[in-house]
Coordinates of C-alpha atoms in Angstrom, one line a residue:
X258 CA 0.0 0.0 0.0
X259 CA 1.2 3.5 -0.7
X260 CA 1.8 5.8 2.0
X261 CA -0.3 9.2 2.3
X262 CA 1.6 11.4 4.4
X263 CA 5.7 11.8 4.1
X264 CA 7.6 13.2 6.8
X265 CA 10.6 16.0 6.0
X266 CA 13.2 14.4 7.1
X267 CA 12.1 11.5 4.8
X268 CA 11.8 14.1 2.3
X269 CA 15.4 15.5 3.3
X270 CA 17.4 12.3 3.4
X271 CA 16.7 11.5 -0.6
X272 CA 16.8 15.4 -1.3
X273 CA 20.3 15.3 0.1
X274 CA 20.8 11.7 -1.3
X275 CA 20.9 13.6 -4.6
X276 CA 22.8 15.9 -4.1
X277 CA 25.4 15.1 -1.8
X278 CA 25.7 12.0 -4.5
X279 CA 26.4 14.3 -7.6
X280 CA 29.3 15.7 -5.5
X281 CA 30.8 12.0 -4.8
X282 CA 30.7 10.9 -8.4
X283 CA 32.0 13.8 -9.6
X284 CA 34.9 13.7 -7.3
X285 CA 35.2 10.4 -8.5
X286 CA 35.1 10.8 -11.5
X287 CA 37.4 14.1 -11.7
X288 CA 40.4 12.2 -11.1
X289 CA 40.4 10.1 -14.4
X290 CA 38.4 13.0 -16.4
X291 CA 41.1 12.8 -19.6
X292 CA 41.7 9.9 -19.2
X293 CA 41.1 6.6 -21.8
X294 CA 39.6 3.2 -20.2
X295 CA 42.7 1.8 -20.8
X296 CA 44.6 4.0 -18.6
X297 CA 42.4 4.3 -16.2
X298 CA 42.5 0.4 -16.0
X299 CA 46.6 0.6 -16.2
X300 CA 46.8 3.0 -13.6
X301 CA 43.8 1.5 -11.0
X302 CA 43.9 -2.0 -12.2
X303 CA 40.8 -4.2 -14.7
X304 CA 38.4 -3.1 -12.0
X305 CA 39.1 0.7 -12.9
X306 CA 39.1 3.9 -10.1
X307 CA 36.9 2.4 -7.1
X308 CA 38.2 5.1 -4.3
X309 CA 38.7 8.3 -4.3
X310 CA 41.8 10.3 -5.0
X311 CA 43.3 12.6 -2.6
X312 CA 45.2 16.1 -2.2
X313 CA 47.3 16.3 0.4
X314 CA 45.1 17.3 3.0
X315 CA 42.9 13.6 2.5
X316 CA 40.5 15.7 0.5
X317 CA 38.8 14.1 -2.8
X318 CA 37.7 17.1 -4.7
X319 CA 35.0 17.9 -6.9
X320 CA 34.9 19.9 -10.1
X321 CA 32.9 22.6 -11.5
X322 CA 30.1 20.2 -12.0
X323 CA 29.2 20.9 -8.3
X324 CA 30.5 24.0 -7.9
X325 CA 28.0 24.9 -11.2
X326 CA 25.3 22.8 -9.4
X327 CA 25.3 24.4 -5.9
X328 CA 25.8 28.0 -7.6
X329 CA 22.3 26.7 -9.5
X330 CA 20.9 26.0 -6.0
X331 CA 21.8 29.4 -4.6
X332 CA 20.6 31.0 -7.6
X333 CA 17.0 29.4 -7.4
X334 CA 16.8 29.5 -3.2
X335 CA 17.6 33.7 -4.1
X336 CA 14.6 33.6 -6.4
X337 CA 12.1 31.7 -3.9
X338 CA 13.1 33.9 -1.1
X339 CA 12.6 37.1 -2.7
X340 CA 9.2 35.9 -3.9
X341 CA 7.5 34.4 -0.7
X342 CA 7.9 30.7 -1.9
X343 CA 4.6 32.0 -4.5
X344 CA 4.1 29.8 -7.5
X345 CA 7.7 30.6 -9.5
X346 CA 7.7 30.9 -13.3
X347 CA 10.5 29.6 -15.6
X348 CA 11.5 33.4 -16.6
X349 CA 11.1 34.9 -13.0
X350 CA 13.8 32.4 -11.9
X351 CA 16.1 32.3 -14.8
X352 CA 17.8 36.3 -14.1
X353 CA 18.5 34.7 -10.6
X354 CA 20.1 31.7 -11.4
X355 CA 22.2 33.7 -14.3
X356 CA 23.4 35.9 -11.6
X357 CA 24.5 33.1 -9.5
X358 CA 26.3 31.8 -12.7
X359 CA 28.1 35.1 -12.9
X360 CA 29.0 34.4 -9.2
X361 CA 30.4 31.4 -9.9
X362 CA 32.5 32.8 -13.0
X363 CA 34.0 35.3 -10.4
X364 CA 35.3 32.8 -8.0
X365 CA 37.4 30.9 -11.2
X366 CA 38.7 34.6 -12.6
X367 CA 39.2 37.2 -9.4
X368 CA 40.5 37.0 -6.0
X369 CA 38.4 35.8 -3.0
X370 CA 35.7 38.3 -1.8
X371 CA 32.4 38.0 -0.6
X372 CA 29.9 38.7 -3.7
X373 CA 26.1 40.4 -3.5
X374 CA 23.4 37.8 -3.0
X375 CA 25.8 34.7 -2.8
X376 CA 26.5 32.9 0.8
X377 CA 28.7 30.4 -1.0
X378 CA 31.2 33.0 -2.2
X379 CA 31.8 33.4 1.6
X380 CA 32.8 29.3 1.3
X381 CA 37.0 30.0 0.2
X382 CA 37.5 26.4 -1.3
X383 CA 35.2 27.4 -3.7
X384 CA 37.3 29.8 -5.2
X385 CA 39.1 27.0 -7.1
X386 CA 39.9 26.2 -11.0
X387 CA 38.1 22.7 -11.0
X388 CA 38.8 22.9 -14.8
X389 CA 36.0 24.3 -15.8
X390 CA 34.1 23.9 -19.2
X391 CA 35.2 26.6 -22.0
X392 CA 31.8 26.8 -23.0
X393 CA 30.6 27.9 -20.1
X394 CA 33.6 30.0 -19.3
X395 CA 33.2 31.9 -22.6
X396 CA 29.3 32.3 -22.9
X397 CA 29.2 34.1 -19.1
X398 CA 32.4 36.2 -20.0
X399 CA 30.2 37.1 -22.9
X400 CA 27.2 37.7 -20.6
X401 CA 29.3 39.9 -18.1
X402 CA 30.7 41.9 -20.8
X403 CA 27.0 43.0 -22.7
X404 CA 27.1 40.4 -25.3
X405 CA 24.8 38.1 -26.6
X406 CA 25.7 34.9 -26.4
X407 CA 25.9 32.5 -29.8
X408 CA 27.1 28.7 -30.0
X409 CA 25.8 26.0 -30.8
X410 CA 27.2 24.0 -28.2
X411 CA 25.7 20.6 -27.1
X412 CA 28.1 20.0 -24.5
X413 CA 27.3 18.2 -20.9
X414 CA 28.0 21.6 -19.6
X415 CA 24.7 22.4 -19.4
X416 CA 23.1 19.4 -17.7
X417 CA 25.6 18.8 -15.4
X418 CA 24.6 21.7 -13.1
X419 CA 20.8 21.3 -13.2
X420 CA 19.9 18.5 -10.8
X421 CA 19.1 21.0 -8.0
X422 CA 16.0 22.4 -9.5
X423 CA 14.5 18.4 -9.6
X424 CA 15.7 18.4 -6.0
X425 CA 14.0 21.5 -5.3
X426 CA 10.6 20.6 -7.0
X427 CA 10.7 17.4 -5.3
X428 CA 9.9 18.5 -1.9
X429 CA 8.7 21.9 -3.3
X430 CA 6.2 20.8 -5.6
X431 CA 3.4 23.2 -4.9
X432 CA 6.5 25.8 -6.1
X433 CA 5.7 25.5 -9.6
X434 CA 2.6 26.5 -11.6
X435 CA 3.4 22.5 -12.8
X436 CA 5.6 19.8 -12.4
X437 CA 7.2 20.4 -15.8
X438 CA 7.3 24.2 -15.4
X439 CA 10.5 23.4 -13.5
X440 CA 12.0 20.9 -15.7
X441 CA 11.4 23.7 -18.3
X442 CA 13.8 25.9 -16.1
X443 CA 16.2 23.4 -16.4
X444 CA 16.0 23.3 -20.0
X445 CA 16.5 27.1 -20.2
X446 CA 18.8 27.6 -17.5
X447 CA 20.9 25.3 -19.8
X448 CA 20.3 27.4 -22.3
X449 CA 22.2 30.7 -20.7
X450 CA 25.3 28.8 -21.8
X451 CA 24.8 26.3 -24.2
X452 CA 22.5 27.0 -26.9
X453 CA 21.7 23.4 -28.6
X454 CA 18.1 22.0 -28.3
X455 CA 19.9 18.8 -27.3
X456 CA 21.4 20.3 -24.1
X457 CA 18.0 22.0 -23.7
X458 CA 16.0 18.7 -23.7
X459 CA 18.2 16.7 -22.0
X460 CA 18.9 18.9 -19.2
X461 CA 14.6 19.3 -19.0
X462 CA 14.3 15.7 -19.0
X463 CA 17.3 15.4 -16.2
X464 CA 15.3 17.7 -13.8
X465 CA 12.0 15.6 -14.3
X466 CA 14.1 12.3 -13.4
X467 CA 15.3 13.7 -10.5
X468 CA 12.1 15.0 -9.2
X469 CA 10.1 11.7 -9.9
X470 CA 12.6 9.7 -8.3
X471 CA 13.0 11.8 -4.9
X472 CA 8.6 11.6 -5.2
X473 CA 9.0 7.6 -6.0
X474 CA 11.3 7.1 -3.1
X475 CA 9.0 8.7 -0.5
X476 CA 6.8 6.2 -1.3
X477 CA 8.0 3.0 -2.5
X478 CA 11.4 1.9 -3.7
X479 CA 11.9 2.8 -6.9
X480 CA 12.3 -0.2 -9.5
X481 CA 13.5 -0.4 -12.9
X482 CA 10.4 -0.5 -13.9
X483 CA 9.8 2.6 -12.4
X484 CA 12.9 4.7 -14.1
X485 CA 11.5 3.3 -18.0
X486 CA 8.1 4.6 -16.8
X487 CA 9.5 8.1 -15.2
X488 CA 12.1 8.2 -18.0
X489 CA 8.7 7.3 -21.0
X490 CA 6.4 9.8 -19.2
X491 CA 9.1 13.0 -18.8
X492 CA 9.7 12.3 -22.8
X493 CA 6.2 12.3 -23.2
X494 CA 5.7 15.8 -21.6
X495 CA 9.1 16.8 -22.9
X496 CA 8.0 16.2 -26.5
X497 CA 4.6 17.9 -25.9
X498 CA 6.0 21.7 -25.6
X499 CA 8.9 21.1 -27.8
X500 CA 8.5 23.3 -30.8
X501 CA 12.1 23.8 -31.7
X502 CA 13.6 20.9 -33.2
X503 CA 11.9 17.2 -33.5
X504 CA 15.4 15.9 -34.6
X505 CA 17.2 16.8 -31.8
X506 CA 14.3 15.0 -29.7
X507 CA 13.8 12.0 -31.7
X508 CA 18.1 11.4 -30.8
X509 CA 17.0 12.0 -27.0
X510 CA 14.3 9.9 -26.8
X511 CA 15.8 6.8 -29.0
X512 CA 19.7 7.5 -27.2
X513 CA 17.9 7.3 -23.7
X514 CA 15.8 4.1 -24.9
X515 CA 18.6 2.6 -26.2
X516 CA 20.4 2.9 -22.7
X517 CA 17.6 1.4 -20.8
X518 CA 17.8 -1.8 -23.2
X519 CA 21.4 -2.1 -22.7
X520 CA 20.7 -2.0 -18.4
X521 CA 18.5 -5.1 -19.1
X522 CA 20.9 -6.8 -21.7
X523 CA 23.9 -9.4 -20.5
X524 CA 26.5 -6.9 -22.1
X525 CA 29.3 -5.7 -19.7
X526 CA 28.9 -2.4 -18.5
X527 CA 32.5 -0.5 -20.3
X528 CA 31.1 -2.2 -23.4
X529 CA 27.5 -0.9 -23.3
X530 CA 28.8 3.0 -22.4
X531 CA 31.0 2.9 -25.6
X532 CA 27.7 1.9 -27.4
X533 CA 26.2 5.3 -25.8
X534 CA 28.9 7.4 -26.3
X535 CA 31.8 9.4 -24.5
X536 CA 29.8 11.8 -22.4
X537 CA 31.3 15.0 -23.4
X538 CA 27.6 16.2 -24.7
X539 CA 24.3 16.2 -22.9
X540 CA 22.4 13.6 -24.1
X541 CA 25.4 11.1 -24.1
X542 CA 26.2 11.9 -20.5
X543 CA 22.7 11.8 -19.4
X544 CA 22.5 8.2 -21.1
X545 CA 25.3 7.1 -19.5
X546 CA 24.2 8.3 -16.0
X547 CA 20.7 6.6 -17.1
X548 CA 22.4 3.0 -17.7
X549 CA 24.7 2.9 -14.6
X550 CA 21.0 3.5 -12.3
X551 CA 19.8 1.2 -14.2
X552 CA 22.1 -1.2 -14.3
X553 CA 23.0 -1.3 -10.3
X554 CA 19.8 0.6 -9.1
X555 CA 20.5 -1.1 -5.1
X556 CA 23.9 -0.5 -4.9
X557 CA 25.0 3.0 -4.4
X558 CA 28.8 2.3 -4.9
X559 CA 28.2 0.2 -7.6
X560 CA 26.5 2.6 -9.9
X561 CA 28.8 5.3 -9.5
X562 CA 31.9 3.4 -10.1
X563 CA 30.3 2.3 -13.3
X564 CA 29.8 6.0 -14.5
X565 CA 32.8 6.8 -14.5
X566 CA 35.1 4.1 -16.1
X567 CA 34.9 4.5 -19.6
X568 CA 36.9 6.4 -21.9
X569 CA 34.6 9.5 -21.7
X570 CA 33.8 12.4 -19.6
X571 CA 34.2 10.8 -16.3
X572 CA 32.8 13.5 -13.4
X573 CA 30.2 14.5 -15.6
X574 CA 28.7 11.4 -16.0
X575 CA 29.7 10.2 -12.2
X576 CA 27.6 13.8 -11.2
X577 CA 24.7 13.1 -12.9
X578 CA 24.7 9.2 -12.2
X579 CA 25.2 10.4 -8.6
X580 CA 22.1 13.0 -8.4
X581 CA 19.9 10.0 -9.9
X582 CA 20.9 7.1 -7.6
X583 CA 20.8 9.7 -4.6
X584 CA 17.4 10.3 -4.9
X585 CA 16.6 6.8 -5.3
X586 CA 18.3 5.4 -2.6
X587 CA 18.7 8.5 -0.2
X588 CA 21.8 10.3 1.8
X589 CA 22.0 7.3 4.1
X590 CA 22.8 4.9 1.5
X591 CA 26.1 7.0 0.6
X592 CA 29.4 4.6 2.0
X593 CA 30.5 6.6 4.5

């Protein structure tokens, strides 16, 4: 039987499930980032990178996938604040979370200082080159300087940083004038950098995974079952207020099918990602992230190393895989 009434801090626990989890694959994953499979294997051994990395202080750092996604967080939490937690619209929160992006490019080009309307600029490791994407790099120097931005990048730039609007809508439902206003925002809050309907939809359809899985998980546990259902319904809603470009959806729709066959095949997991691709653009990474749920949806560890031991864009991948799992299986299944 379904429950009826959720309590917060069951709420909390998958909320920060998803997040905290982006951060560990990422800082998993940031360590082999250029790396090839075949390194990675010659350096860590057939099984690939299974623990993290350290500095010198014990530390296992992330990259600007988190530092982008908690920058997305402030800039969103800004935007509810300011409006009394009323009903948000896509284009009310949008100049907030492109402020917070501007933020965020301050703390990888200028010296430490505390910045207007940003309590994580008062956090000094964030001020950190985490090699951060040129693409984004470019289009908010372009942004802070007047300019209208132009590319046509698909890169995973964009999807990467948007998990914490899902996270958000999750527990903050009654937020949005829908369910799929928000995953809009993520589609267009992509968009501020990269400018490819293929980052736009994937980064969408990222949000509404998020959110449906921290919603599932309240309830019951979330199956595999359950992700093809979420992952054919978001598509579904996705497709239905997409007007720009039906090519770039039908390669969404039939890339992220494609990875949920592969999670049910016998095929070993390096040798399905190469069938999906590197990661180094949206709807690759997402796929990627997509398969490794899939593939090890009750084991935490499992799915992350898997995201990131391929030849690809390692702490994208790892991120995304980790905001997915995380709000399937919640903060306290994270390996301490």
């Amino acid at each position: 039987m379904r429950k009826q009434v959720f309590s917060y801090d069951e709420f909390r626990d998958y909320c920060r499930g998803s997040l905290v989890g982006g951060a560990v694959g990422d800082a998993l994953g940031y360590a082999v980032e250029f790396m090839s499979l075949s390194e990675i294997r010659k350096r860590f051994g057939n099984k690939g990178i299974t623990e993290y990395i350290t500095d010198n202080k014990g530390i296992a750092r992330f990259s600007d996938d988190t530092q982008m996604s908690l920058f997305t967080l402030e800039g969103l939490m800004n935007c509810v604040v300011d409006n009394n937690y009323a009903i948000i619209e896509p284009e009310t929160a949008l100049p907030y979370i492109e402020r917070a992006y501007l933020n965020w490019l301050k703390t990888q080009t200028a010296s430490p200082s505390a910045l207007p309307y940003s309590w994580l600029s008062h956090i000094r490791t964030l001020w950190s080159r985490r090699a951060p994407g040129m693409t984004c790099m470019n289009a908010l120097e372009s942004i802070a300087n007047g300019l209208v931005v132009c590319n046509s990048s698909k890169g995973c730039g964009g999807v990467m940083r948007v998990a914490p609007l899902g996270i958000f809508n999750g527990v903050h439902y009654n937020c949005a004038k829908n369910l799929y206003e928000m995953a809009r925002l993520g589609g267009i809050a992509a968009e501020i950098t990269h400018k490819h309907t293929a980052s736009t939809l994937a980064s969408a359809l990222f949000v509404s995974i998020v959110r449906d899985c921290i919603l599932s998980s309240v309830d019951i546990p979330v199956s595999k079952q359950d992700i093809s259902a979420i992952v054919s319904t978001n598509l579904a809603e996705i497709d239905s207020y997409n007007r720009s470009s039906k090519y770039a959806f039908n390669e969404l729709r039939n890339l992220m099918t494609r990875a949920l066959k592969l999670a049910e095949s016998n095929i070993e997991d390096t040798v399905a990602i190469r069938e999906l691709g590197e990661g180094w653009v949206a709807d690759e990474a997402l796929a990627i992230a997509l398969f490794s749920v899939m593939r090890h949806i009750d084991d935490f560890e499992e799915c992350i190393t898997c995201a990131v031991n391929h030849d690809g864009d390692s702490d994208s991948t790892g991120a995304i895989a980790g905001n997915i799992i995380g709000a399937i299986l919640g903060y306290s299944a994270i390996p301490q």
